[in-house]
Amino acid sequence: MPEPRKIIIDTDPGQDDAVAILLALGSPELEILGITAVAGNVPLKLTEKNARKICELAGRPDIKVYAGAIRPLVRELVTAEEVHGKTGLNGPELPEPAMKLQEQHAVDYLVETLMREEAGTITLCPLGPLTNIALAMIREPRIAPRIKEIVLMGGGFFEGGNVTPSAEFNIYVDPHAADVVLRSGVPIVMMPLDVTHKALTTTKRIDAFRKLGTKVGIATTQMLEFFERYDEGKYGTDGGPLHDPCVIAYLLKPSLFQGRFCNVTVEIASELTMGMTVVDWWGVSNRPKNATVMRDIDHDGFFELLVERLGRL
Ligand code: BDR
Ligand code: CA
């Protein structure tokens, strides 16, 4: 087998973040160098703890978890307890983690690791607001050309927004950070709502996790059953969108996704459309192409991959 791909997961768990982390931990093709937590779905104190809980659930207390930014670059923090519950990880009863949080700040960790490891070998996987990544880029501009690729969950175009009519949560929470990242020149793959709204946690799919009969399978079932209830009410669908695991699935099996290389620019001026990702899908502007924007997913293949990989934990 070729050398595993080195990744750093930047995240605000979040049940769907948790499933993304589990997918990565169940996949030998990936080596998680570290997990950096950011404020987003819930405040930082909870997201960093939730990240540790998930590592322990997967039997991986050796994974290093770092805490990063407690708030966005410019705007006030907006959280999403109505979706994820008060803890951010409502559903299963997971024990308080015994593994320690790393002392180093997540932004320092990102800079140090990217400057130390061979250039072009590390992929960043942001699953929350882009605050930590933007701060690292501002702090040490030499890291950008050393990043192999950024595969992120965020944005939405054809599907509109999920937190305002035009903005997706991760980008809306820190649009200024998203702007820094999108202008960084790093190759970017974007998993927007246009994709994730096609990856629904139907009853049948949740049952497949339950049938694993393992600790991870049962906890995943409980997380997803809690997570989908808000979106089922909102969208009237059987199941809710499973956003963040799309990022990790892309690294494992890019053929599950289809998209287009185009320009993406974030709105940071208008309050009405704040955080909107303006995707030049038809190439009608002369703005430079900066991201591969996904639009379609083989959703059955995606869930098959998830069940198979979580089944290994
Ligand atoms: C994104 O927002 C969060 O609620 C989810 O974890 C996901 O990263 C979807 O808009
Ligand atoms: Ca997330």
PDB file of N, CA and C in Angstrom, residues 81-125:
ATOM      1  N   GLU A  81     -26.635  25.464  18.573  1.00  0.00           N
ATOM      2  CA  GLU A  81     -27.130  24.470  19.531  1.00  0.00           C
ATOM      3  C   GLU A  81     -28.472  23.895  19.107  1.00  0.00           C
ATOM      4  N   GLU A  82     -29.258  24.666  18.361  1.00  0.00           N
ATOM      5  CA  GLU A  82     -30.574  24.158  17.944  1.00  0.00           C
ATOM      6  C   GLU A  82     -30.415  22.941  17.035  1.00  0.00           C
ATOM      7  N   VAL A  83     -29.292  22.839  16.356  1.00  0.00           N
ATOM      8  CA  VAL A  83     -29.042  21.689  15.475  1.00  0.00           C
ATOM      9  C   VAL A  83     -28.326  20.573  16.244  1.00  0.00           C
ATOM     10  N   HIS A  84     -27.288  20.928  16.979  1.00  0.00           N
ATOM     11  CA  HIS A  84     -26.381  19.919  17.542  1.00  0.00           C
ATOM     12  C   HIS A  84     -26.645  19.614  19.015  1.00  0.00           C
ATOM     13  N   GLY A  85     -27.533  20.380  19.649  1.00  0.00           N
ATOM     14  CA  GLY A  85     -27.788  20.190  21.079  1.00  0.00           C
ATOM     15  C   GLY A  85     -26.831  21.028  21.903  1.00  0.00           C
ATOM     16  N   LYS A  86     -27.098  21.048  23.219  1.00  0.00           N
ATOM     17  CA  LYS A  86     -26.356  21.925  24.108  1.00  0.00           C
ATOM     18  C   LYS A  86     -24.863  21.606  24.165  1.00  0.00           C
ATOM     19  N   THR A  87     -24.544  20.316  24.090  1.00  0.00           N
ATOM     20  CA  THR A  87     -23.120  19.920  24.185  1.00  0.00           C
ATOM     21  C   THR A  87     -22.436  19.982  22.828  1.00  0.00           C
ATOM     22  N   GLY A  88     -23.207  20.055  21.759  1.00  0.00           N
ATOM     23  CA  GLY A  88     -22.650  19.979  20.412  1.00  0.00           C
ATOM     24  C   GLY A  88     -22.629  18.551  19.900  1.00  0.00           C
ATOM     25  N   LEU A  89     -22.749  17.616  20.853  1.00  0.00           N
ATOM     26  CA  LEU A  89     -22.647  16.197  20.490  1.00  0.00           C
ATOM     27  C   LEU A  89     -23.782  15.422  21.157  1.00  0.00           C
ATOM     28  N   ASN A  90     -24.944  16.039  21.253  1.00  0.00           N
ATOM     29  CA  ASN A  90     -26.065  15.361  21.901  1.00  0.00           C
ATOM     30  C   ASN A  90     -26.423  14.083  21.146  1.00  0.00           C
ATOM     31  N   GLY A  91     -26.953  13.116  21.887  1.00  0.00           N
ATOM     32  CA  GLY A  91     -27.318  11.814  21.310  1.00  0.00           C
ATOM     33  C   GLY A  91     -26.792  10.729  22.220  1.00  0.00           C
ATOM     34  N   PRO A  92     -25.542  10.317  22.020  1.00  0.00           N
ATOM     35  CA  PRO A  92     -24.985   9.269  22.884  1.00  0.00           C
ATOM     36  C   PRO A  92     -24.478   9.843  24.209  1.00  0.00           C
ATOM     37  N   GLU A  93     -24.364   8.984  25.211  1.00  0.00           N
ATOM     38  CA  GLU A  93     -23.744   9.383  26.484  1.00  0.00           C
ATOM     39  C   GLU A  93     -22.276   8.995  26.400  1.00  0.00           C
ATOM     40  N   LEU A  94     -21.427   9.918  26.045  1.00  0.00           N
ATOM     41  CA  LEU A  94     -20.005   9.587  25.941  1.00  0.00           C
ATOM     42  C   LEU A  94     -19.294  10.063  27.209  1.00  0.00           C
ATOM     43  N   PRO A  95     -18.381   9.231  27.745  1.00  0.00           N
ATOM     44  CA  PRO A  95     -17.690   9.624  28.986  1.00  0.00           C
ATOM     45  C   PRO A  95     -16.811  10.854  28.803  1.00  0.00           C
ATOM     46  N   GLU A  96     -16.568  11.546  29.910  1.00  0.00           N
ATOM     47  CA  GLU A  96     -15.601  12.663  29.886  1.00  0.00           C
ATOM     48  C   GLU A  96     -14.264  12.107  29.422  1.00  0.00           C
ATOM     49  N   PRO A  97     -13.577  12.774  28.520  1.00  0.00           N
ATOM     50  CA  PRO A  97     -12.329  12.200  27.997  1.00  0.00           C
ATOM     51  C   PRO A  97     -11.209  12.209  29.035  1.00  0.00           C
ATOM     52  N   ALA A  98     -10.433  11.136  29.037  1.00  0.00           N
ATOM     53  CA  ALA A  98      -9.259  11.071  29.928  1.00  0.00           C
ATOM     54  C   ALA A  98      -8.038  11.637  29.208  1.00  0.00           C
ATOM     55  N   MET A  99      -8.018  11.562  27.895  1.00  0.00           N
ATOM     56  CA  MET A  99      -6.846  12.067  27.157  1.00  0.00           C
ATOM     57  C   MET A  99      -6.762  13.579  27.296  1.00  0.00           C
ATOM     58  N   LYS A 100      -5.526  14.063  27.358  1.00  0.00           N
ATOM     59  CA  LYS A 100      -5.323  15.499  27.607  1.00  0.00           C
ATOM     60  C   LYS A 100      -5.380  16.303  26.312  1.00  0.00           C
ATOM     61  N   LEU A 101      -5.808  17.539  26.475  1.00  0.00           N
ATOM     62  CA  LEU A 101      -5.699  18.503  25.376  1.00  0.00           C
ATOM     63  C   LEU A 101      -4.224  18.907  25.279  1.00  0.00           C
ATOM     64  N   GLN A 102      -3.704  19.071  24.048  1.00  0.00           N
ATOM     65  CA  GLN A 102      -2.323  19.527  23.886  1.00  0.00           C
ATOM     66  C   GLN A 102      -2.204  20.968  24.378  1.00  0.00           C
ATOM     67  N   GLU A 103      -1.037  21.305  24.897  1.00  0.00           N
ATOM     68  CA  GLU A 103      -0.878  22.676  25.413  1.00  0.00           C
ATOM     69  C   GLU A 103      -0.693  23.701  24.311  1.00  0.00           C
ATOM     70  N   GLN A 104      -0.077  23.285  23.228  1.00  0.00           N
ATOM     71  CA  GLN A 104       0.207  24.229  22.136  1.00  0.00           C
ATOM     72  C   GLN A 104      -1.107  24.735  21.514  1.00  0.00           C
ATOM     73  N   HIS A 105      -1.120  26.008  21.136  1.00  0.00           N
ATOM     74  CA  HIS A 105      -2.288  26.570  20.456  1.00  0.00           C
ATOM     75  C   HIS A 105      -2.394  25.970  19.053  1.00  0.00           C
ATOM     76  N   ALA A 106      -3.618  25.731  18.591  1.00  0.00           N
ATOM     77  CA  ALA A 106      -3.831  25.096  17.286  1.00  0.00           C
ATOM     78  C   ALA A 106      -3.160  25.861  16.150  1.00  0.00           C
ATOM     79  N   VAL A 107      -3.168  27.184  16.224  1.00  0.00           N
ATOM     80  CA  VAL A 107      -2.580  27.982  15.139  1.00  0.00           C
ATOM     81  C   VAL A 107      -1.054  27.792  15.120  1.00  0.00           C
ATOM     82  N   ASP A 108      -0.445  27.769  16.301  1.00  0.00           N
ATOM     83  CA  ASP A 108       1.001  27.509  16.377  1.00  0.00           C
ATOM     84  C   ASP A 108       1.317  26.109  15.855  1.00  0.00           C
ATOM     85  N   TYR A 109       0.443  25.164  16.218  1.00  0.00           N
ATOM     86  CA  TYR A 109       0.651  23.784  15.757  1.00  0.00           C
ATOM     87  C   TYR A 109       0.594  23.706  14.228  1.00  0.00           C
ATOM     88  N   LEU A 110      -0.393  24.390  13.645  1.00  0.00           N
ATOM     89  CA  LEU A 110      -0.525  24.367  12.177  1.00  0.00           C
ATOM     90  C   LEU A 110       0.728  24.946  11.520  1.00  0.00           C
ATOM     91  N   VAL A 111       1.167  26.089  12.024  1.00  0.00           N
ATOM     92  CA  VAL A 111       2.340  26.754  11.438  1.00  0.00           C
ATOM     93  C   VAL A 111       3.574  25.869  11.600  1.00  0.00           C
ATOM     94  N   GLU A 112       3.788  25.402  12.826  1.00  0.00           N
ATOM     95  CA  GLU A 112       4.996  24.603  13.089  1.00  0.00           C
ATOM     96  C   GLU A 112       5.019  23.333  12.230  1.00  0.00           C
ATOM     97  N   THR A 113       3.878  22.659  12.149  1.00  0.00           N
ATOM     98  CA  THR A 113       3.835  21.385  11.420  1.00  0.00           C
ATOM     99  C   THR A 113       4.039  21.609   9.927  1.00  0.00           C
ATOM    100  N   LEU A 114       3.389  22.631   9.387  1.00  0.00           N
ATOM    101  CA  LEU A 114       3.514  22.881   7.950  1.00  0.00           C
ATOM    102  C   LEU A 114       4.925  23.341   7.576  1.00  0.00           C
ATOM    103  N   MET A 115       5.587  24.040   8.489  1.00  0.00           N
ATOM    104  CA  MET A 115       6.953  24.486   8.205  1.00  0.00           C
ATOM    105  C   MET A 115       7.960  23.338   8.391  1.00  0.00           C
ATOM    106  N   ARG A 116       7.607  22.378   9.235  1.00  0.00           N
ATOM    107  CA  ARG A 116       8.544  21.283   9.535  1.00  0.00           C
ATOM    108  C   ARG A 116       8.464  20.153   8.508  1.00  0.00           C
ATOM    109  N   GLU A 117       7.230  19.730   8.187  1.00  0.00           N
ATOM    110  CA  GLU A 117       7.057  18.593   7.280  1.00  0.00           C
ATOM    111  C   GLU A 117       7.416  19.015   5.854  1.00  0.00           C
ATOM    112  N   GLU A 118       7.748  18.030   5.043  1.00  0.00           N
ATOM    113  CA  GLU A 118       8.114  18.303   3.651  1.00  0.00           C
ATOM    114  C   GLU A 118       6.981  19.084   2.955  1.00  0.00           C
ATOM    115  N   ALA A 119       7.355  20.092   2.184  1.00  0.00           N
ATOM    116  CA  ALA A 119       6.333  20.909   1.494  1.00  0.00           C
ATOM    117  C   ALA A 119       5.515  20.028   0.547  1.00  0.00           C
ATOM    118  N   GLY A 120       4.216  20.325   0.468  1.00  0.00           N
ATOM    119  CA  GLY A 120       3.352  19.593  -0.469  1.00  0.00           C
ATOM    120  C   GLY A 120       2.914  18.225   0.018  1.00  0.00           C
ATOM    121  N   THR A 121       3.064  17.979   1.308  1.00  0.00           N
ATOM    122  CA  THR A 121       2.675  16.636   1.800  1.00  0.00           C
ATOM    123  C   THR A 121       1.467  16.672   2.737  1.00  0.00           C
ATOM    124  N   ILE A 122       1.059  17.859   3.197  1.00  0.00           N
ATOM    125  CA  ILE A 122      -0.031  17.902   4.183  1.00  0.00           C
ATOM    126  C   ILE A 122      -1.313  18.479   3.583  1.00  0.00           C
ATOM    127  N   THR A 123      -2.394  17.741   3.788  1.00  0.00           N
ATOM    128  CA  THR A 123      -3.723  18.183   3.351  1.00  0.00           C
ATOM    129  C   THR A 123      -4.499  18.666   4.570  1.00  0.00           C
ATOM    130  N   LEU A 124      -5.105  19.838   4.440  1.00  0.00           N
ATOM    131  CA  LEU A 124      -5.942  20.350   5.540  1.00  0.00           C
ATOM    132  C   LEU A 124      -7.405  20.014   5.244  1.00  0.00           C
ATOM    133  N   CYS A 125      -8.115  19.596   6.295  1.00  0.00           N
ATOM    134  CA  CYS A 125      -9.523  19.214   6.156  1.00  0.00           C
ATOM    135  C   CYS A 125     -10.373  20.052   7.108  1.00  0.00           C
TER     136      CYS A 125
END
